[in-house]
Short mmCIF file of C-alpha atoms and ligand atoms in Angstrom, two decimals:
data_model
loop_
_atom_site.label_atom_id
_atom_site.label_comp_id
_atom_site.label_asym_id
_atom_site.label_seq_id
_atom_site.Cartn_x
_atom_site.Cartn_y
_atom_site.Cartn_z
CA MET A 1 0.00 0.00 -0.01
CA ASN A 2 1.21 3.44 -0.86
CA LYS A 3 1.62 6.27 1.56
CA THR A 4 -1.65 8.16 1.88
CA ASP A 5 -2.60 11.67 2.76
CA THR A 6 -5.93 12.20 4.51
CA ILE A 7 -7.75 15.52 4.31
CA THR A 8 -9.85 16.66 7.26
CA LYS A 9 -11.45 19.69 5.66
CA CYS A 10 -12.89 20.68 2.30
CA LEU A 11 -10.34 21.93 -0.24
CA SER A 12 -12.70 24.76 -1.12
CA CYS A 13 -14.73 25.92 1.92
CA ASP A 14 -12.77 24.36 4.84
CA SER A 15 -15.88 22.58 6.17
CA THR A 16 -15.00 19.44 8.17
CA HIS A 17 -18.28 17.73 7.23
CA LEU A 18 -17.08 15.31 4.58
CA LYS A 19 -19.18 12.27 3.78
CA ALA A 20 -18.31 9.18 1.70
CA PHE A 21 -19.80 9.50 -1.76
CA THR A 22 -18.47 6.65 -3.92
CA THR A 23 -15.73 4.02 -4.13
CA THR A 24 -13.80 3.52 -7.32
CA LYS A 25 -10.90 1.33 -8.46
CA ALA A 26 -7.61 2.85 -9.60
CA GLN A 27 -8.30 3.73 -13.26
CA MET A 28 -5.99 3.03 -16.20
CA HIS A 29 -4.01 0.99 -13.73
CA HIS A 30 -3.72 -2.67 -12.85
CA ASN A 31 -4.42 -3.48 -9.27
CA GLU A 32 -7.40 -4.07 -7.10
CA GLU A 33 -6.90 -1.04 -4.86
CA THR A 34 -10.01 1.01 -4.24
CA PHE A 35 -10.33 4.65 -3.36
CA THR A 36 -13.08 6.74 -1.85
CA PHE A 37 -14.41 10.08 -3.02
CA VAL A 38 -16.11 12.18 -0.36
CA LYS A 39 -18.62 14.98 -0.72
CA CYS A 40 -18.50 18.21 1.30
CA ASN A 41 -21.77 18.67 3.12
CA ASN A 42 -21.44 22.42 2.93
CA CYS A 43 -20.40 23.24 -0.65
CA GLY A 44 -20.93 19.90 -2.40
CA LEU A 45 -17.34 19.49 -3.68
CA ILE A 46 -16.33 15.89 -4.50
CA MET A 47 -12.80 15.04 -3.30
CA LEU A 48 -10.56 11.99 -3.19
CA ASN A 49 -9.96 11.03 0.46
CA PRO A 50 -7.61 9.68 1.54
CA ARG A 51 -5.46 10.51 -1.45
CA VAL A 52 -2.11 9.09 -2.48
CA ALA A 53 0.77 11.01 -0.90
CA GLN A 54 2.18 13.25 -3.59
CA GLU A 55 5.58 11.57 -3.53
CA SER A 56 3.96 8.20 -4.32
CA LEU A 57 1.70 9.44 -7.14
CA HIS A 58 4.27 8.65 -9.86
CA GLU A 59 3.41 4.94 -9.44
CA TYR A 60 0.11 5.65 -11.17
CA TYR A 61 1.82 7.14 -14.19
CA SER A 62 3.28 3.86 -15.41
CA ASP A 63 4.76 3.15 -18.85
CA TYR A 64 1.36 1.86 -20.03
CA TYR A 65 -0.54 4.95 -18.86
CA LEU A 66 -2.43 5.68 -22.08
CA PRO A 67 -1.84 9.47 -22.39
CA PHE A 68 1.92 8.87 -22.05
CA ARG A 69 1.95 6.24 -24.75
CA GLY A 70 0.79 8.83 -27.28
CA PRO A 71 -0.62 8.01 -30.73
CA SER A 72 1.71 4.97 -31.13
CA ALA A 73 -0.52 3.03 -28.67
CA TRP A 74 -3.02 2.86 -31.55
CA GLY A 75 -0.70 0.94 -33.95
CA GLN A 76 -1.54 1.47 -37.61
CA TYR A 77 -4.07 4.15 -36.66
CA ALA A 78 -1.44 6.35 -34.97
CA PRO A 79 -1.38 9.03 -37.73
CA LEU A 80 -5.16 9.57 -37.39
CA VAL A 81 -4.91 9.84 -33.63
CA ALA A 82 -1.95 12.26 -33.91
CA LYS A 83 -3.92 14.48 -36.30
CA ASN A 84 -6.75 14.66 -33.78
CA LEU A 85 -4.40 15.62 -30.94
CA GLY A 86 -3.09 18.54 -32.99
CA LYS A 87 -6.63 19.89 -33.21
CA THR A 88 -6.82 20.29 -29.44
CA ASP A 89 -4.09 22.95 -29.41
CA LYS A 90 -5.75 24.79 -32.28
CA LYS A 91 -9.01 24.93 -30.28
CA ARG A 92 -7.11 26.14 -27.22
CA VAL A 93 -5.52 28.99 -29.17
CA LYS A 94 -8.94 29.99 -30.44
CA ILE A 95 -10.50 30.01 -26.96
CA ALA A 96 -7.51 31.92 -25.54
CA LYS A 97 -7.90 34.62 -28.22
CA SER A 98 -11.61 34.93 -27.52
CA ALA A 99 -11.01 35.39 -23.76
CA VAL A 100 -8.61 38.36 -24.13
CA SER A 101 -7.09 40.17 -27.09
CA ILE A 102 -3.58 38.81 -27.54
CA ASP A 103 -0.73 40.43 -29.44
CA GLN A 104 3.07 40.59 -29.15
CA ASN A 105 2.82 42.75 -26.05
CA SER A 106 0.61 40.27 -24.21
CA THR A 107 1.82 37.93 -21.55
CA VAL A 108 0.39 34.46 -21.10
CA LEU A 109 1.03 31.91 -18.31
CA ASP A 110 0.10 28.25 -18.70
CA VAL A 111 -0.04 26.40 -15.38
CA GLY A 112 0.79 22.70 -15.54
CA CYS A 113 2.01 23.10 -19.13
CA GLY A 114 3.48 19.56 -19.50
CA LYS A 115 4.72 19.36 -23.08
CA PRO A 116 4.15 23.02 -24.03
CA THR A 117 2.63 22.49 -27.46
CA PHE A 118 -0.26 24.86 -26.75
CA LEU A 119 2.08 27.71 -25.79
CA LYS A 120 4.17 27.11 -28.86
CA LYS A 121 1.10 27.35 -31.13
CA LEU A 122 -0.16 30.43 -29.32
CA GLN A 123 3.25 32.12 -29.50
CA GLU A 124 3.48 31.43 -33.24
CA ALA A 125 -0.04 32.67 -33.85
CA THR A 126 0.11 35.86 -31.81
CA GLY A 127 3.74 36.68 -30.96
CA ALA A 128 2.73 36.84 -27.26
CA ARG A 129 5.29 36.36 -24.53
CA CYS A 130 4.48 32.90 -23.23
CA LYS A 131 5.52 31.26 -20.02
CA GLY A 132 4.85 27.72 -18.92
CA ILE A 133 5.27 26.30 -15.44
CA ASP A 134 5.18 22.69 -14.26
CA PHE A 135 6.39 20.55 -11.36
CA THR A 136 8.93 18.86 -13.57
CA ASP A 137 10.74 19.55 -16.83
CA GLU A 138 9.81 16.09 -18.26
CA GLY A 139 7.61 17.73 -20.88
CA TRP A 140 10.35 19.82 -22.48
CA LYS A 141 13.83 18.80 -21.26
CA THR A 142 14.70 16.81 -24.39
CA GLU A 143 13.28 19.43 -26.78
CA THR A 144 14.67 22.71 -25.53
CA ASP A 145 15.32 23.89 -29.09
CA THR A 146 11.72 23.26 -30.17
CA TYR A 147 10.49 25.42 -27.31
CA ARG A 148 13.24 28.04 -27.33
CA ASN A 149 10.72 30.92 -27.69
CA ILE A 150 8.80 29.88 -24.59
CA ASP A 151 9.91 30.75 -21.09
CA LEU A 152 9.68 27.47 -19.15
CA GLU A 153 10.17 27.01 -15.43
CA VAL A 154 9.93 24.24 -12.86
CA ALA A 155 7.89 25.76 -10.02
CA GLU A 156 5.79 25.10 -6.93
CA PHE A 157 2.58 26.77 -8.07
CA HIS A 158 1.38 28.05 -4.70
CA GLN A 159 4.75 29.83 -4.28
CA PHE A 160 5.16 31.01 -7.84
CA SER A 161 5.92 34.69 -8.35
CA ALA A 162 6.52 36.87 -11.38
CA SER A 163 7.92 40.38 -11.83
CA LYS A 164 4.97 41.46 -14.03
CA PRO A 165 1.33 40.31 -14.06
CA PHE A 166 -0.01 38.15 -16.87
CA ASP A 167 -2.87 39.10 -19.21
CA LEU A 168 -4.06 35.53 -19.55
CA ILE A 169 -3.60 32.49 -17.29
CA THR A 170 -4.58 29.05 -18.58
CA MET A 171 -5.04 25.70 -16.86
CA TRP A 172 -5.88 22.89 -19.26
CA HIS A 173 -6.84 19.85 -17.21
CA TYR A 174 -4.53 20.85 -14.40
CA LEU A 175 -6.78 22.03 -11.53
CA GLU A 176 -8.41 18.63 -10.93
CA HIS A 177 -4.92 17.29 -10.06
CA ASP A 178 -3.98 20.05 -7.63
CA TYR A 179 -3.51 19.03 -3.97
CA GLN A 180 -4.05 22.60 -2.81
CA PRO A 181 -6.26 24.20 -5.47
CA LYS A 182 -7.21 27.20 -3.32
CA ALA A 183 -3.57 28.09 -2.59
CA THR A 184 -2.73 27.85 -6.27
CA LEU A 185 -5.66 30.01 -7.36
CA LYS A 186 -4.89 32.61 -4.69
CA ARG A 187 -1.29 32.72 -5.86
CA MET A 188 -2.45 33.15 -9.46
CA LYS A 189 -4.41 36.23 -8.39
CA GLN A 190 -1.13 37.73 -7.20
CA VAL A 191 0.32 37.41 -10.70
CA ALA A 192 -2.81 38.88 -12.32
CA HIS A 193 -4.02 42.46 -12.94
CA PRO A 194 -7.66 43.64 -12.76
CA GLU A 195 -8.29 42.82 -16.46
CA THR A 196 -6.57 39.42 -16.46
CA ARG A 197 -8.63 36.46 -17.56
CA MET A 198 -8.10 32.91 -16.39
CA LEU A 199 -9.21 29.93 -18.48
CA ILE A 200 -9.75 26.62 -16.73
CA GLU A 201 -10.74 23.38 -18.41
CA VAL A 202 -11.73 20.43 -16.18
CA PRO A 203 -13.98 17.36 -16.23
CA ASN A 204 -17.60 18.19 -15.39
CA PHE A 205 -19.02 16.11 -12.56
CA GLY A 206 -22.47 17.45 -13.45
CA SER A 207 -22.46 15.71 -16.83
CA TRP A 208 -24.76 12.92 -18.04
CA THR A 209 -21.76 10.64 -18.73
CA ARG A 210 -20.88 10.71 -15.02
CA LYS A 211 -24.44 9.98 -13.95
CA LEU A 212 -24.61 7.07 -16.40
CA GLN A 213 -21.15 5.54 -15.82
CA ARG A 214 -21.06 6.23 -12.07
CA GLN A 215 -17.89 4.83 -10.43
CA HIS A 216 -16.41 3.92 -13.87
CA TRP A 217 -16.56 7.50 -15.14
CA GLU A 218 -13.07 8.39 -16.31
CA GLY A 219 -13.40 11.96 -15.00
CA TYR A 220 -12.43 10.56 -11.59
CA HIS A 221 -9.15 9.34 -13.07
CA THR A 222 -8.62 7.64 -9.73
CA PRO A 223 -6.35 8.32 -7.87
CA ARG A 224 -4.82 11.13 -9.94
CA HIS A 225 -7.68 13.63 -9.58
CA THR A 226 -7.93 15.17 -6.11
CA ALA A 227 -11.28 16.84 -6.77
CA VAL A 228 -13.96 16.76 -9.45
CA TYR A 229 -16.00 19.90 -10.04
CA THR A 230 -19.49 20.91 -11.06
CA PRO A 231 -20.21 24.41 -12.39
CA GLU A 232 -21.46 25.26 -8.91
CA THR A 233 -18.53 23.86 -6.88
CA ILE A 234 -15.88 25.40 -9.14
CA THR A 235 -17.68 28.76 -8.91
CA LYS A 236 -17.48 28.56 -5.14
CA LEU A 237 -13.84 27.51 -5.16
CA LEU A 238 -12.97 30.45 -7.38
CA GLU A 239 -14.91 32.82 -5.14
CA ASN A 240 -13.13 31.40 -2.09
CA SER A 241 -9.83 32.12 -3.87
CA GLY A 242 -10.41 35.75 -4.92
CA TRP A 243 -11.79 35.14 -8.42
CA GLN A 244 -15.18 35.58 -10.00
CA VAL A 245 -16.65 33.50 -12.77
CA GLU A 246 -17.48 35.34 -15.95
CA LYS A 247 -18.68 32.43 -18.03
CA ILE A 248 -18.90 28.62 -17.93
CA LYS A 249 -19.10 26.71 -21.16
CA PRO A 250 -20.50 23.14 -20.82
CA TYR A 251 -17.81 21.77 -23.18
CA GLY A 252 -14.10 22.18 -23.71
CA THR A 253 -11.25 21.56 -26.14
CA LEU A 254 -11.12 17.85 -25.29
CA ASP A 255 -13.70 15.71 -27.03
CA PRO A 256 -15.92 14.12 -24.36
CA TYR A 257 -16.43 10.93 -26.40
CA PRO A 258 -12.96 9.41 -25.64
CA LEU A 259 -13.61 10.02 -21.92
CA PHE A 260 -16.90 8.14 -22.26
CA TRP A 261 -15.23 5.34 -24.22
CA MET A 262 -12.52 4.99 -21.54
CA GLY A 263 -15.22 4.74 -18.87
CA ARG A 264 -16.80 1.87 -20.79
CA GLN A 265 -13.42 0.11 -20.99
CA GLU A 266 -12.92 0.58 -17.24
CA LYS A 267 -16.27 -1.14 -16.65
CA ARG A 268 -15.19 -4.04 -18.84
CA GLY A 269 -11.85 -4.32 -17.04
CA ILE A 270 -9.70 -3.74 -20.14
CA ASP A 271 -5.96 -4.48 -20.04
CA TRP A 272 -4.56 -0.94 -20.49
CA SER A 273 -1.08 -2.18 -21.36
CA GLN A 274 -2.17 -3.86 -24.60
CA SER A 275 -2.02 -2.23 -28.04
CA MET A 276 -5.17 -0.21 -28.66
CA GLU A 277 -5.02 -1.06 -32.38
CA LYS A 278 -7.75 -3.70 -32.29
CA LYS A 279 -9.93 -1.37 -30.18
CA PHE A 280 -9.87 1.34 -32.83
CA VAL A 281 -12.77 0.07 -34.98
CA GLY A 282 -15.00 -0.28 -31.92
CA PHE A 283 -13.90 3.18 -30.77
CA VAL A 284 -14.96 4.74 -34.11
CA ALA A 285 -18.17 2.74 -34.32
CA GLY A 286 -19.13 3.89 -30.82
CA MET A 287 -18.28 7.44 -31.79
CA LEU A 288 -20.59 7.35 -34.81
CA LEU A 289 -23.38 5.72 -32.82
CA THR A 290 -23.24 8.27 -30.00
CA ALA A 291 -22.49 11.29 -32.19
CA PRO A 292 -26.10 12.61 -32.08
CA ILE A 293 -26.09 12.84 -28.28
CA PHE A 294 -22.55 14.25 -28.04
CA MET A 295 -23.49 16.88 -30.61
CA LEU A 296 -25.90 18.25 -28.02
CA LYS A 297 -23.07 18.92 -25.52
CA LYS A 298 -23.81 22.65 -25.39
CA TRP A 299 -27.20 21.78 -23.91
CA LEU A 300 -26.50 18.35 -22.39
CA PRO A 301 -23.08 18.67 -20.66
CA ALA A 302 -21.18 15.57 -21.70
CA GLY A 303 -18.11 15.51 -19.45
CA ILE A 304 -15.92 18.59 -19.92
CA MET A 305 -16.33 22.27 -19.08
CA THR A 306 -14.43 25.50 -19.51
CA ILE A 307 -14.48 28.35 -17.03
CA VAL A 308 -13.55 31.96 -17.78
CA ALA A 309 -12.75 33.85 -14.56
CA ARG A 310 -11.43 37.30 -13.63
CA PRO A 311 -10.05 38.64 -10.36
CA ALA A 312 -12.84 39.60 -7.94
CA LEU A 313 -12.99 43.29 -7.17
ZN1 ZN U 1 -16.84 22.54 0.91
#
């Protein structure tokens, strides 16, 4: 058993009234360990508790962890998958440009940037001064030349400081992993100015896919996600951290169908270390079959949401 870290109060509102909500197996991982998500009686936030101690979390990012295997996990279909991944960054650039006007004088910070492909695309499209921060340099250390126009730094987010505020701060599927989301968001306010916008994309606990797939829903990503948010609980967390929500879109740059498909595989007990090549036809068939319902994601939230926030006055 790994070292665990038990929380005694809500990550958002500090209430100590936390009640067991659901039990789920470690996802995209092979063992029989189970984990519990609790619900805060006061604000409704769903949190993993106990969680894996941060220093042990790397055990859940094994060599067969699907996002790390990249398109090659899909064998002969790898080029198609790669093409689709490239579209995500394009969508992110578009959303970023609609949140604030960005030119070569703008400054952008991406929190939890991983491999900084989004920042590279944004920098090329706008000339903005882009900075990426992450806990480790794994995402860029072997490609420093590719990312030479991006300022990259290994940082502890809740202690991060900058000499000048940023015009735009982005978090693409980072916040749901954060062990101290309030501290991170409060720190981000200190590197913002009154007109800064923050863009956050996270799984949406309020979606129909979660209600249908229950403990198999991949939005839990057990035990890597410390909290899963609804539009209401993320609004409260932002308010508790000095931000106010301007807009919540019930969709994001990630397609919700793969998340749904992964949840179905979890339920079937798939071997995540195998090649995904023979799963591809089923993946596409399922996509075509469910397309009508996923097309309604603006009205029927399907698993992902995007929040636009600004510093509270
Ligand atoms: Zn709470």
